[in-house]
Short mmCIF file of N, CA and C in Angstrom, two decimals:
data_model
loop_
_atom_site.label_atom_id
_atom_site.label_comp_id
_atom_site.label_asym_id
_atom_site.label_seq_id
_atom_site.Cartn_x
_atom_site.Cartn_y
_atom_site.Cartn_z
N MET A 1 210.19 145.23 296.40
CA MET A 1 208.64 144.39 297.00
C MET A 1 207.62 143.93 296.11
N PRO A 2 207.27 144.96 295.03
CA PRO A 2 206.40 144.32 294.17
C PRO A 2 206.92 143.09 293.47
N ALA A 3 208.21 143.06 292.90
CA ALA A 3 209.02 141.97 292.34
C ALA A 3 208.76 140.72 293.15
N LEU A 4 209.20 140.70 294.04
CA LEU A 4 209.46 139.80 295.25
C LEU A 4 207.91 139.10 295.23
N ILE A 5 207.06 139.71 295.46
CA ILE A 5 205.58 139.66 295.73
C ILE A 5 204.99 138.73 294.44
N GLU A 6 205.50 139.43 293.36
CA GLU A 6 205.13 138.37 292.05
C GLU A 6 205.92 137.29 291.76
N ALA A 7 207.09 137.23 292.32
CA ALA A 7 208.01 135.90 292.02
C ALA A 7 207.10 135.16 292.77
N ILE A 8 206.67 134.96 294.28
CA ILE A 8 206.50 133.88 294.86
C ILE A 8 204.95 133.88 294.33
N ARG A 9 204.11 134.80 294.02
CA ARG A 9 202.75 134.57 293.53
C ARG A 9 202.73 133.66 292.59
N THR A 10 203.54 133.76 291.47
CA THR A 10 204.00 133.25 290.07
C THR A 10 204.02 131.44 290.28
N LEU A 11 204.67 131.39 291.49
CA LEU A 11 205.24 129.86 291.31
C LEU A 11 204.11 128.84 291.79
N PRO A 12 204.44 127.79 291.19
CA PRO A 12 203.02 126.80 291.01
C PRO A 12 202.79 126.28 292.21
N GLY A 13 201.57 126.28 292.65
CA GLY A 13 201.13 125.92 294.07
C GLY A 13 200.84 127.21 294.91
N VAL A 14 201.34 128.17 294.34
CA VAL A 14 200.98 129.69 295.42
C VAL A 14 199.65 130.27 294.74
N LEU A 15 198.92 130.44 295.38
CA LEU A 15 197.51 130.81 295.04
C LEU A 15 197.50 132.59 295.42
N ASP A 16 198.23 132.80 296.31
CA ASP A 16 198.46 134.45 296.80
C ASP A 16 199.36 134.49 297.90
N VAL A 17 199.86 135.72 298.15
CA VAL A 17 201.07 136.10 299.18
C VAL A 17 200.46 137.07 300.18
N HIS A 18 201.01 137.16 301.21
CA HIS A 18 200.47 138.72 301.97
C HIS A 18 201.48 138.23 303.34
N ASP A 19 201.05 139.48 304.11
CA ASP A 19 202.13 139.92 305.11
C ASP A 19 203.30 139.58 304.96
N LEU A 20 204.01 139.79 303.60
CA LEU A 20 205.43 139.60 303.40
C LEU A 20 206.04 140.97 304.33
N HIS A 21 207.31 140.58 304.87
CA HIS A 21 208.04 141.49 305.58
C HIS A 21 209.63 141.23 305.03
N VAL A 22 210.32 142.29 304.72
CA VAL A 22 211.73 141.96 304.75
C VAL A 22 212.63 143.03 305.59
N TRP A 23 213.57 142.72 306.10
CA TRP A 23 214.37 143.32 306.92
C TRP A 23 216.07 142.84 307.13
N MET A 24 216.62 143.72 306.93
CA MET A 24 218.04 143.29 307.42
C MET A 24 218.37 143.01 308.85
N VAL A 25 219.12 141.76 309.01
CA VAL A 25 219.31 141.43 310.47
C VAL A 25 220.64 141.86 310.78
N GLY A 26 221.89 142.09 309.85
CA GLY A 26 223.11 142.11 310.26
C GLY A 26 223.69 142.67 308.96
N PRO A 27 224.95 143.05 308.84
CA PRO A 27 225.77 143.42 307.47
C PRO A 27 225.35 142.12 306.90
N GLY A 28 225.05 142.41 305.61
CA GLY A 28 224.58 141.50 304.46
C GLY A 28 223.70 140.11 304.48
N VAL A 29 223.12 140.27 305.81
CA VAL A 29 222.00 139.55 306.26
C VAL A 29 220.76 139.73 306.07
N VAL A 30 219.89 139.41 304.98
CA VAL A 30 218.66 139.83 304.61
C VAL A 30 217.70 138.93 305.39
N ALA A 31 216.51 138.86 305.86
CA ALA A 31 215.41 137.83 306.70
C ALA A 31 214.23 138.47 305.59
N CYS A 32 213.19 137.18 305.44
CA CYS A 32 211.85 137.73 304.70
C CYS A 32 211.18 136.47 305.45
N SER A 33 209.74 137.24 305.96
CA SER A 33 208.40 136.40 306.18
C SER A 33 207.49 136.68 305.70
N CYS A 34 206.62 135.49 305.38
CA CYS A 34 205.46 136.03 304.53
C CYS A 34 204.54 134.80 304.93
N HIS A 35 203.00 134.89 304.42
CA HIS A 35 202.02 133.70 304.39
C HIS A 35 201.92 133.50 302.92
N ILE A 36 201.78 132.38 302.57
CA ILE A 36 201.34 132.00 301.10
C ILE A 36 199.94 131.28 301.48
N LEU A 37 199.26 131.49 300.54
CA LEU A 37 198.11 130.37 300.31
C LEU A 37 197.88 129.56 299.15
N VAL A 38 197.74 128.25 299.48
CA VAL A 38 197.78 127.06 298.94
C VAL A 38 196.25 126.31 299.01
N ALA A 39 196.44 125.54 297.57
CA ALA A 39 195.37 124.61 297.89
C ALA A 39 195.45 123.81 298.83
N GLU A 40 194.23 122.94 299.18
CA GLU A 40 194.01 121.76 300.08
C GLU A 40 195.08 121.02 299.22
N GLN A 41 196.11 120.28 299.82
CA GLN A 41 197.11 119.24 299.37
C GLN A 41 197.79 118.02 300.42
N SER A 42 198.44 117.50 299.55
CA SER A 42 199.20 116.58 300.79
C SER A 42 200.37 117.33 301.61
N VAL A 43 200.62 116.92 302.25
CA VAL A 43 201.86 117.28 303.19
C VAL A 43 203.14 117.24 302.42
N ARG A 44 203.42 116.15 301.33
CA ARG A 44 204.74 116.32 300.57
C ARG A 44 204.56 117.50 299.50
N GLU A 45 203.23 117.39 298.72
CA GLU A 45 203.25 118.59 297.99
C GLU A 45 203.22 120.11 298.51
N GLY A 46 202.57 120.43 299.46
CA GLY A 46 203.15 121.42 300.49
C GLY A 46 204.31 121.90 300.89
N GLN A 47 205.07 121.09 300.91
CA GLN A 47 206.57 120.94 301.24
C GLN A 47 207.10 121.50 300.08
N GLN A 48 206.88 120.63 298.90
CA GLN A 48 207.56 121.46 297.55
C GLN A 48 207.30 122.66 297.19
N VAL A 49 205.99 123.11 297.65
CA VAL A 49 205.87 124.56 297.35
C VAL A 49 206.63 125.16 298.13
N LEU A 50 206.92 125.01 299.60
CA LEU A 50 207.46 125.81 300.53
C LEU A 50 209.22 125.75 300.24
N ARG A 51 209.57 124.72 299.57
CA ARG A 51 210.95 124.89 298.98
C ARG A 51 211.24 125.44 298.09
N ALA A 52 210.21 125.56 297.07
CA ALA A 52 210.41 126.49 296.01
C ALA A 52 210.04 128.18 296.42
N VAL A 53 209.12 128.33 297.20
CA VAL A 53 209.10 129.75 297.86
C VAL A 53 210.70 129.84 298.38
N VAL A 54 211.25 129.24 299.24
CA VAL A 54 212.79 129.63 299.82
C VAL A 54 213.64 129.57 299.05
N GLN A 55 213.77 128.64 297.91
CA GLN A 55 214.76 128.76 296.50
C GLN A 55 214.51 130.14 296.25
N THR A 56 213.46 130.53 295.56
CA THR A 56 213.35 131.42 294.72
C THR A 56 213.59 132.85 295.31
N VAL A 57 213.05 133.04 296.90
CA VAL A 57 213.74 134.11 297.43
C VAL A 57 215.31 134.25 297.40
N GLU A 58 215.76 133.11 297.93
CA GLU A 58 217.38 133.12 297.83
C GLU A 58 217.78 133.37 296.68
N HIS A 59 217.54 132.62 295.45
CA HIS A 59 218.12 132.65 294.38
C HIS A 59 217.94 134.39 293.25
N ARG A 60 216.98 134.49 293.65
CA ARG A 60 216.47 135.89 292.52
C ARG A 60 216.79 136.87 293.31
N PHE A 61 216.56 137.18 294.90
CA PHE A 61 216.66 138.37 295.75
C PHE A 61 217.75 138.45 296.51
N GLY A 62 218.41 137.40 296.97
CA GLY A 62 219.63 137.20 297.94
C GLY A 62 219.23 137.01 299.31
N ILE A 63 218.07 136.78 299.60
CA ILE A 63 217.46 136.70 300.73
C ILE A 63 217.74 135.46 301.64
N THR A 64 218.32 134.95 302.35
CA THR A 64 219.27 133.55 303.05
C THR A 64 218.54 133.39 303.97
N HIS A 65 217.35 133.96 304.64
CA HIS A 65 217.08 133.47 305.81
C HIS A 65 215.21 134.03 305.66
N THR A 66 214.60 132.59 305.43
CA THR A 66 213.00 133.14 304.82
C THR A 66 212.13 132.11 305.69
N THR A 67 211.24 132.81 306.39
CA THR A 67 210.14 131.95 307.02
C THR A 67 208.60 131.95 306.38
N VAL A 68 208.12 130.84 305.99
CA VAL A 68 207.02 131.10 305.28
C VAL A 68 205.98 130.25 306.11
N GLN A 69 204.67 130.95 306.42
CA GLN A 69 203.74 130.41 307.00
C GLN A 69 202.45 129.89 305.68
N ILE A 70 202.26 128.62 305.85
CA ILE A 70 201.34 128.27 304.71
C ILE A 70 199.83 128.15 305.65
N GLU A 71 198.88 128.90 304.55
CA GLU A 71 197.60 128.64 304.91
C GLU A 71 196.96 127.84 303.71
N VAL A 72 195.89 127.10 304.30
CA VAL A 72 195.33 126.45 302.93
C VAL A 72 193.94 127.11 302.65
N GLU A 73 193.84 127.37 301.31
CA GLU A 73 192.39 127.82 300.91
C GLU A 73 191.17 127.16 301.51
N GLY A 74 190.46 127.85 301.78
CA GLY A 74 189.06 127.60 302.39
C GLY A 74 189.03 127.40 304.02
N CYS A 75 190.01 127.82 304.57
CA CYS A 75 190.33 127.63 306.08
C CYS A 75 190.57 128.90 306.34
N GLU A 76 189.89 129.49 307.68
CA GLU A 76 190.18 130.41 308.40
C GLU A 76 191.59 130.33 308.79
N VAL A 77 191.95 131.88 308.66
CA VAL A 77 193.48 132.02 308.59
C VAL A 77 194.17 131.47 309.49
N ASN A 78 193.65 131.55 310.76
CA ASN A 78 194.47 131.32 312.02
C ASN A 78 193.55 129.51 312.55
N ASP A 79 193.12 128.73 311.34
CA ASP A 79 192.47 127.96 311.94
C ASP A 79 192.98 126.62 311.27
N MET A 80 194.21 126.12 312.29
CA MET A 80 195.14 125.09 311.67
C MET A 80 194.66 123.87 311.62
N TYR A 81 193.68 123.43 312.55
CA TYR A 81 192.63 122.03 312.23
C TYR A 81 191.21 122.34 311.62
N CYS A 82 191.09 122.90 310.52
CA CYS A 82 189.77 123.22 309.57
C CYS A 82 189.98 121.96 308.65
N VAL A 83 191.13 121.99 308.30
CA VAL A 83 191.15 120.46 307.06
C VAL A 83 190.85 119.21 307.72
N ALA A 84 191.37 119.07 308.95
CA ALA A 84 191.26 117.68 309.90
C ALA A 84 189.71 117.50 310.20
N SER A 85 189.12 118.62 310.69
CA SER A 85 187.80 118.56 311.11
C SER A 85 186.67 118.17 309.90
N ARG A 86 187.10 118.52 308.94
CA ARG A 86 186.35 118.63 307.51
C ARG A 86 186.49 117.16 307.08
N ALA A 87 187.61 116.64 307.16
CA ALA A 87 187.89 115.09 306.80
C ALA A 87 187.03 113.93 307.85
N MET A 88 187.08 114.47 309.26
CA MET A 88 186.33 113.54 310.26
C MET A 88 184.88 113.64 309.71
N ARG A 89 184.22 114.53 309.41
CA ARG A 89 182.79 114.89 309.23
C ARG A 89 182.73 114.13 308.09
N ALA A 90 183.38 114.06 307.16
CA ALA A 90 182.91 113.31 305.90
C ALA A 90 182.85 111.71 305.87
#
């Protein structure tokens, strides 16, 4: 687990990783879920970070099913509208 956390944390665009869970779904099928913290960015940039996380987890650790929740720096963990509200106030 420490190696997996470090591999994700050191990817470009990832500021932090937490709530990481890895479990076996069935024989030879391993799943992973985690939350990553990123800086405010475009959707396209966020998708590139997401793809890098999923590819790294699969290629380095053989985990073939990964779900990643992206959280934006400066927003409350459960506030998916904070970036939009900030933009509307500006």
